[in-house]
Structures are given as structure tokens and as C-alpha cells.
């Protein structure tokens, strides 16, 4: 099954059954928690200055 | 079995619990709305309606406002523990706004998610159209404004066109299959094509 087919299948199922939102919530919570932990550890001296250097490196600044 | 969404007057109700991403956007909007108008666009529209994918930024259109007003908004955001990627003072930030360049805010001590603020004026015709034709959606007690669903779908298909965007559009077309109207696609298409 192609990814786009999976997207369509899941959208159809979640339209009919809102309990599937729980799966989506779990993914979002895991991503935010992981990102928070990673960057707090990476930039533990001067957060904003270190974060801006990192953001320049990935062309977000 | 409860459906994924329902309609109440002119508002789309998404039948789900709030996530940490929703709280981030809600907290930011609670401050921003005191100072200016807004429209949430792009990836968060799909995610808010059930698309299961990660995201790092939440895109928000807002009209250019005078430096003095923007300065008050900026101080309010800082006071409420948001930081701006582009700088810590209004003197650093306002030139971006004036030149219609995007700026980003995250919570203090966080990098992602971030709110990407996209300044607009009447000359950005496509963006100005969606900004002035908002659709209300509500998740629990969190109400926000997004573009019309048909507009968002077509924008992703015709202008953005990346793999992620086409998947988002497919999600919206399927999730809202009982809601979207073909005549709206015809109405919005020429407006969206102005952006090409």
C-alpha cells in the first residue's frame, strides 16, 4: 500500500470513528516530548544563543 | 461510535481531545488575539483535523500592523515566555515585518514547535482572500480560524504540491468528503492561481 493510500484509508476511518484520534495524539505527544528533551540537553549553557546557531545551520534563520 | 467531526451553525467541531500542540497554539493565540487578527494555515489545519504526522511549525497569517502596536504584542509574548528566533528587541524584529518576511516564536527553552508568523497586506491577493474568508473550527473549548476547507485543499494541490502537501490535501478531501462543495473549488481556483 502506498503512503497516500494509507492517508486516505486512515482519514476515512477517523471521519467515522473519533476514537482513532487517540493514535494521533500519542504521536504528537511523543514528538513534542522528544524534541523538548533533546534541545534542552543540547543547549544547556545559553539556550537562545546556542539555539540560534543551530537554526542558522539548518537554514531556519 | 462518534464521528470525527460535526457541524454547529458555521463552525466545524472536531470531536477529539486537545494535544500539547493544540495547547501551544492556543496559548500563543490567546496573546496574539489581544493585539491583531490572524488565520492559521497549512499543516496545522490538516493535523488539527486528524492527519497523523509530525510537525515543527504552525503557520499563521497576520496583517502588517504599526511598529508601536507590534511592539506591544512582542512584549506581551516575551512576558508570557515566548522567544523569537530572529531577535530579542522590536528594533531587530520589526524590519522583518515591514519587509513581509516571516518570523518565528517558540516557548522559552524550546525550539519546536514554533509559530511562523507570515505578515500580509492587500497586495498578497491570495493570502489576503483566505485571511478575509475564515472558517471557524473548534476542538473542545479551543476555537480558531482557518481558511475554507476547499481553499486549503486547492492551495496544497496547486501551489505547494510537495509530497507532504498532497498527502495533507488527500486527508482533507477524504475526512471532509461529506462537507466540501464542488462549486467552492471552482470559485477559489482562479484566486489561488494568482499566487503562481
Tab-separated table of C-alpha atoms in Angstrom:
chain	number	residue	atom	x	y	z
A	1	UNK	CA	0.000	0.000	0.000
A	2	UNK	CA	1.355	3.449	-0.961
A	3	UNK	CA	1.593	6.144	1.724
A	4	UNK	CA	-1.071	8.251	0.015
A	5	UNK	CA	-3.452	5.267	0.069
A	6	UNK	CA	-2.813	4.847	3.779
A	7	UNK	CA	-3.555	8.558	4.340
A	8	UNK	CA	-6.876	8.148	2.529
A	9	UNK	CA	-7.745	4.974	4.417
A	10	UNK	CA	-6.980	6.497	7.816
A	11	UNK	CA	-8.827	9.750	7.021
A	12	UNK	CA	-11.895	7.727	6.074
A	13	UNK	CA	-11.750	5.711	9.285
A	14	UNK	CA	-11.113	8.676	11.617
A	15	UNK	CA	-14.024	10.526	9.934
A	16	UNK	CA	-16.341	7.742	11.072
A	17	UNK	CA	-14.731	6.865	14.427
A	18	UNK	CA	-13.212	9.575	16.616
A	19	UNK	CA	-11.531	7.038	18.930
A	20	UNK	CA	-8.730	6.891	16.320
A	21	UNK	CA	-7.716	10.418	17.355
A	22	UNK	CA	-6.007	8.742	20.322
A	23	UNK	CA	-3.333	7.307	17.991
A	24	UNK	CA	-2.715	10.744	16.532
A	25	UNK	CA	-2.499	12.315	19.995
A	26	UNK	CA	0.073	9.726	21.105
A	27	UNK	CA	2.299	10.524	18.122
A	28	UNK	CA	2.098	14.299	18.706
A	29	UNK	CA	2.839	13.989	22.441
A	30	UNK	CA	5.840	11.731	21.770
A	31	UNK	CA	7.260	14.132	19.180
A	32	UNK	CA	6.924	17.199	21.409
A	33	UNK	CA	8.346	15.448	24.457
A	34	UNK	CA	11.287	14.071	22.470
A	35	UNK	CA	12.088	17.438	20.880
A	36	UNK	CA	11.919	19.256	24.207
A	37	UNK	CA	14.238	16.819	25.923
A	38	UNK	CA	16.727	16.797	23.018
A	39	UNK	CA	17.138	20.564	22.749
A	40	UNK	CA	17.245	21.238	26.485
A	41	UNK	CA	20.157	18.814	26.713
A	42	UNK	CA	21.861	20.164	23.582
A	43	UNK	CA	21.638	23.855	24.523
A	44	UNK	CA	22.180	23.786	28.267
A	45	UNK	CA	24.527	26.792	28.618
A	46	UNK	CA	22.973	29.766	26.791
A	47	UNK	CA	19.806	28.357	25.269
A	48	UNK	CA	18.839	31.157	22.885
A	49	UNK	CA	22.368	31.793	21.567
A	50	UNK	CA	23.008	28.092	21.016
A	51	UNK	CA	19.571	27.562	19.509
A	52	UNK	CA	20.101	30.438	17.050
A	53	UNK	CA	23.425	28.961	15.937
A	54	UNK	CA	21.696	25.633	15.364
A	55	UNK	CA	18.820	27.287	13.477
A	56	UNK	CA	21.279	29.105	11.214
A	57	UNK	CA	22.873	25.750	10.471
A	58	UNK	CA	19.581	24.288	9.263
A	59	UNK	CA	18.570	27.444	7.339
A	60	UNK	CA	15.699	28.350	9.634
A	61	UNK	CA	17.355	31.635	10.488
B	1	UNK	CA	-19.465	5.377	17.525
B	2	UNK	CA	-18.808	9.150	17.450
B	3	UNK	CA	-17.813	10.697	14.121
B	4	UNK	CA	-14.595	12.660	13.686
B	5	UNK	CA	-16.349	15.982	13.197
B	6	UNK	CA	-19.736	17.602	13.359
B	7	UNK	CA	-21.134	20.971	12.272
B	8	UNK	CA	-22.689	23.535	14.587
B	9	UNK	CA	-24.016	26.567	12.690
B	10	UNK	CA	-20.981	27.828	10.793
B	11	UNK	CA	-18.395	26.103	12.995
B	12	UNK	CA	-16.710	22.745	12.365
B	13	UNK	CA	-16.419	20.839	15.644
B	14	UNK	CA	-13.557	18.336	15.735
B	15	UNK	CA	-14.537	15.576	18.151
B	16	UNK	CA	-11.268	14.892	19.937
B	17	UNK	CA	-9.197	15.757	22.996
B	18	UNK	CA	-6.646	18.582	22.975
B	19	UNK	CA	-2.968	17.743	22.435
B	20	UNK	CA	0.178	19.543	23.620
B	21	UNK	CA	0.408	21.039	20.123
B	22	UNK	CA	-3.098	22.482	20.482
B	23	UNK	CA	-2.209	23.992	23.865
B	24	UNK	CA	0.887	25.588	22.332
B	25	UNK	CA	-1.167	27.189	19.552
B	26	UNK	CA	-3.995	28.144	21.928
B	27	UNK	CA	-1.633	29.835	24.400
B	28	UNK	CA	0.020	31.769	21.577
B	29	UNK	CA	-3.301	32.847	20.033
B	30	UNK	CA	-4.679	33.940	23.403
B	31	UNK	CA	-1.931	36.579	23.452
B	32	UNK	CA	-1.873	37.451	19.756
B	33	UNK	CA	-5.660	37.954	19.522
B	34	UNK	CA	-5.471	40.784	22.045
B	35	UNK	CA	-3.380	42.755	19.544
B	36	UNK	CA	-4.227	41.680	15.991
B	37	UNK	CA	-6.254	39.358	13.775
B	38	UNK	CA	-4.911	36.068	12.389
B	39	UNK	CA	-5.559	32.978	10.272
B	40	UNK	CA	-3.977	29.574	10.912
B	41	UNK	CA	-2.997	27.939	7.592
B	42	UNK	CA	-1.217	24.910	6.126
B	43	UNK	CA	-0.016	21.860	8.099
B	44	UNK	CA	-1.789	22.558	11.376
B	45	UNK	CA	-5.148	22.609	9.543
B	46	UNK	CA	-4.586	19.001	8.463
B	47	UNK	CA	-3.168	17.926	11.813
B	48	UNK	CA	-5.981	19.603	13.757
B	49	UNK	CA	-8.431	17.564	11.705
B	50	UNK	CA	-6.739	14.217	12.258
B	51	UNK	CA	-3.803	13.913	9.853
B	52	UNK	CA	-1.305	11.755	11.690
B	53	UNK	CA	2.104	13.265	11.081
B	54	UNK	CA	4.638	15.294	12.992
B	55	UNK	CA	5.208	18.994	12.509
B	56	UNK	CA	7.703	21.561	13.673
B	57	UNK	CA	5.953	24.760	12.721
B	58	UNK	CA	2.472	26.230	12.761
B	59	UNK	CA	1.871	28.851	10.069
B	60	UNK	CA	-0.155	31.953	10.856
B	61	UNK	CA	-1.126	34.867	8.585
B	62	UNK	CA	-1.490	38.282	10.171
B	63	UNK	CA	-1.868	41.804	8.748
B	64	UNK	CA	1.040	44.198	8.987
B	65	UNK	CA	0.441	46.444	11.993
B	66	UNK	CA	2.240	49.662	13.002
B	67	UNK	CA	5.539	49.337	14.831
B	68	UNK	CA	4.081	50.668	18.097
B	69	UNK	CA	1.306	48.054	18.105
B	70	UNK	CA	3.644	45.278	17.106
B	71	UNK	CA	5.981	46.327	19.908
B	72	UNK	CA	3.207	45.855	22.479
B	73	UNK	CA	2.401	42.398	21.051
B	74	UNK	CA	6.094	41.485	21.091
B	75	UNK	CA	6.484	42.496	24.749
B	76	UNK	CA	3.316	40.584	25.669
B	77	UNK	CA	4.683	37.444	24.017
B	78	UNK	CA	8.020	37.802	25.821
B	79	UNK	CA	6.258	38.385	29.128
B	80	UNK	CA	4.335	35.148	28.559
B	81	UNK	CA	7.535	33.187	27.951
B	82	UNK	CA	7.736	33.028	24.184
B	83	UNK	CA	11.017	33.851	22.427
B	84	UNK	CA	11.594	34.979	18.861
B	85	UNK	CA	14.180	33.224	16.664
B	86	UNK	CA	15.018	36.480	14.843
B	87	UNK	CA	15.864	38.651	17.852
B	88	UNK	CA	15.033	39.976	21.286
B	89	UNK	CA	14.081	43.583	20.523
B	90	UNK	CA	11.484	45.300	18.413
B	91	UNK	CA	14.290	47.143	16.574
B	92	UNK	CA	15.613	43.783	15.366
B	93	UNK	CA	12.227	42.268	14.566
B	94	UNK	CA	10.117	44.991	13.007
B	95	UNK	CA	12.186	45.292	9.773
B	96	UNK	CA	11.203	41.684	9.004
B	97	UNK	CA	7.534	42.575	9.359
B	98	UNK	CA	7.852	45.720	7.298
B	99	UNK	CA	9.540	43.738	4.515
B	100	UNK	CA	6.900	40.959	4.627
B	101	UNK	CA	9.399	38.421	5.938
B	102	UNK	CA	8.324	35.647	8.280
B	103	UNK	CA	9.344	35.466	11.933
B	104	UNK	CA	9.090	32.549	14.355
B	105	UNK	CA	8.303	32.172	18.037
B	106	UNK	CA	8.745	29.194	20.370
B	107	UNK	CA	8.174	28.711	24.071
B	108	UNK	CA	11.091	29.687	26.331
B	109	UNK	CA	13.713	26.915	26.467
B	110	UNK	CA	12.122	25.155	23.487
B	111	UNK	CA	12.913	25.193	19.753
B	112	UNK	CA	9.984	23.219	18.358
B	113	UNK	CA	7.121	23.573	17.811
B	114	UNK	CA	7.261	27.164	16.642
B	115	UNK	CA	4.697	29.631	15.386
B	116	UNK	CA	5.703	31.020	11.984
B	117	UNK	CA	4.133	34.448	11.577
B	118	UNK	CA	3.565	35.420	7.945
B	119	UNK	CA	2.862	39.154	7.507
B	120	UNK	CA	0.389	40.012	4.747
B	121	UNK	CA	-1.108	43.073	3.112
B	122	UNK	CA	-3.745	43.584	0.418
B	123	UNK	CA	-1.164	43.135	-2.327
B	124	UNK	CA	-0.779	39.463	-1.408
B	125	UNK	CA	-4.129	38.791	-3.041
B	126	UNK	CA	-4.446	35.044	-2.489
B	127	UNK	CA	-3.381	35.180	1.133
B	128	UNK	CA	-5.500	38.257	1.736
B	129	UNK	CA	-8.545	36.458	0.314
B	130	UNK	CA	-8.250	33.476	2.662
B	131	UNK	CA	-7.495	35.807	5.551
B	132	UNK	CA	-10.750	37.656	4.929
B	133	UNK	CA	-12.816	34.449	4.431
B	134	UNK	CA	-12.126	32.479	7.608
B	135	UNK	CA	-13.711	29.187	8.624
B	136	UNK	CA	-14.168	28.604	12.358
B	137	UNK	CA	-13.208	25.268	13.865
B	138	UNK	CA	-13.482	24.197	17.476
B	139	UNK	CA	-11.737	21.468	19.464
B	140	UNK	CA	-13.158	21.287	22.995
B	141	UNK	CA	-13.003	24.944	24.171
B	142	UNK	CA	-10.298	25.901	21.657
B	143	UNK	CA	-11.777	27.871	18.772
B	144	UNK	CA	-9.617	29.069	15.911
B	145	UNK	CA	-9.842	30.427	12.386
B	146	UNK	CA	-8.604	28.536	9.324
B	147	UNK	CA	-9.154	29.005	5.567
B	148	UNK	CA	-12.215	27.470	3.902
B	149	UNK	CA	-11.510	23.728	3.615
B	150	UNK	CA	-11.814	23.753	-0.198
B	151	UNK	CA	-9.369	26.671	-0.381
B	152	UNK	CA	-6.840	24.860	1.809
B	153	UNK	CA	-7.095	21.688	-0.302
B	154	UNK	CA	-6.598	23.508	-3.600
B	155	UNK	CA	-3.743	25.623	-2.238
B	156	UNK	CA	-1.889	22.491	-1.233
B	157	UNK	CA	-2.583	20.778	-4.562
B	158	UNK	CA	-1.943	23.692	-6.922
B	159	UNK	CA	0.635	25.890	-5.180
B	160	UNK	CA	2.600	23.860	-2.636
B	161	UNK	CA	2.445	20.480	-4.381
B	162	UNK	CA	5.050	18.608	-2.299
B	163	UNK	CA	4.513	15.016	-1.192
B	164	UNK	CA	3.535	16.119	2.326
B	165	UNK	CA	1.151	18.752	0.938
B	166	UNK	CA	-0.557	16.322	-1.424
B	167	UNK	CA	-0.999	13.867	1.446
B	168	UNK	CA	-2.487	16.658	3.575
B	169	UNK	CA	-4.863	17.534	0.726
B	170	UNK	CA	-5.871	13.879	0.338
B	171	UNK	CA	-6.546	13.715	4.076
B	172	UNK	CA	-8.757	16.822	3.946
B	173	UNK	CA	-10.630	15.661	0.845
B	174	UNK	CA	-11.398	12.314	2.484
B	175	UNK	CA	-12.091	13.479	6.042
B	176	UNK	CA	-14.414	16.248	4.835
B	177	UNK	CA	-15.909	14.325	1.894
B	178	UNK	CA	-19.428	14.935	3.192
B	179	UNK	CA	-18.812	18.638	3.791
B	180	UNK	CA	-16.833	20.062	0.868
B	181	UNK	CA	-18.650	21.634	-2.079
B	182	UNK	CA	-17.507	21.344	-5.707
B	183	UNK	CA	-18.695	24.883	-6.546
B	184	UNK	CA	-16.326	26.261	-3.914
B	185	UNK	CA	-13.367	24.672	-5.724
B	186	UNK	CA	-14.432	26.470	-8.920
B	187	UNK	CA	-14.784	29.758	-7.032
B	188	UNK	CA	-11.395	29.514	-5.329
B	189	UNK	CA	-9.266	28.137	-8.165
B	190	UNK	CA	-8.678	31.428	-10.059
B	191	UNK	CA	-7.883	33.220	-6.794
B	192	UNK	CA	-5.355	30.574	-5.802
B	193	UNK	CA	-3.737	30.580	-9.240
B	194	UNK	CA	-2.863	34.277	-8.739
B	195	UNK	CA	-0.152	33.050	-6.390
B	196	UNK	CA	1.700	31.112	-9.131
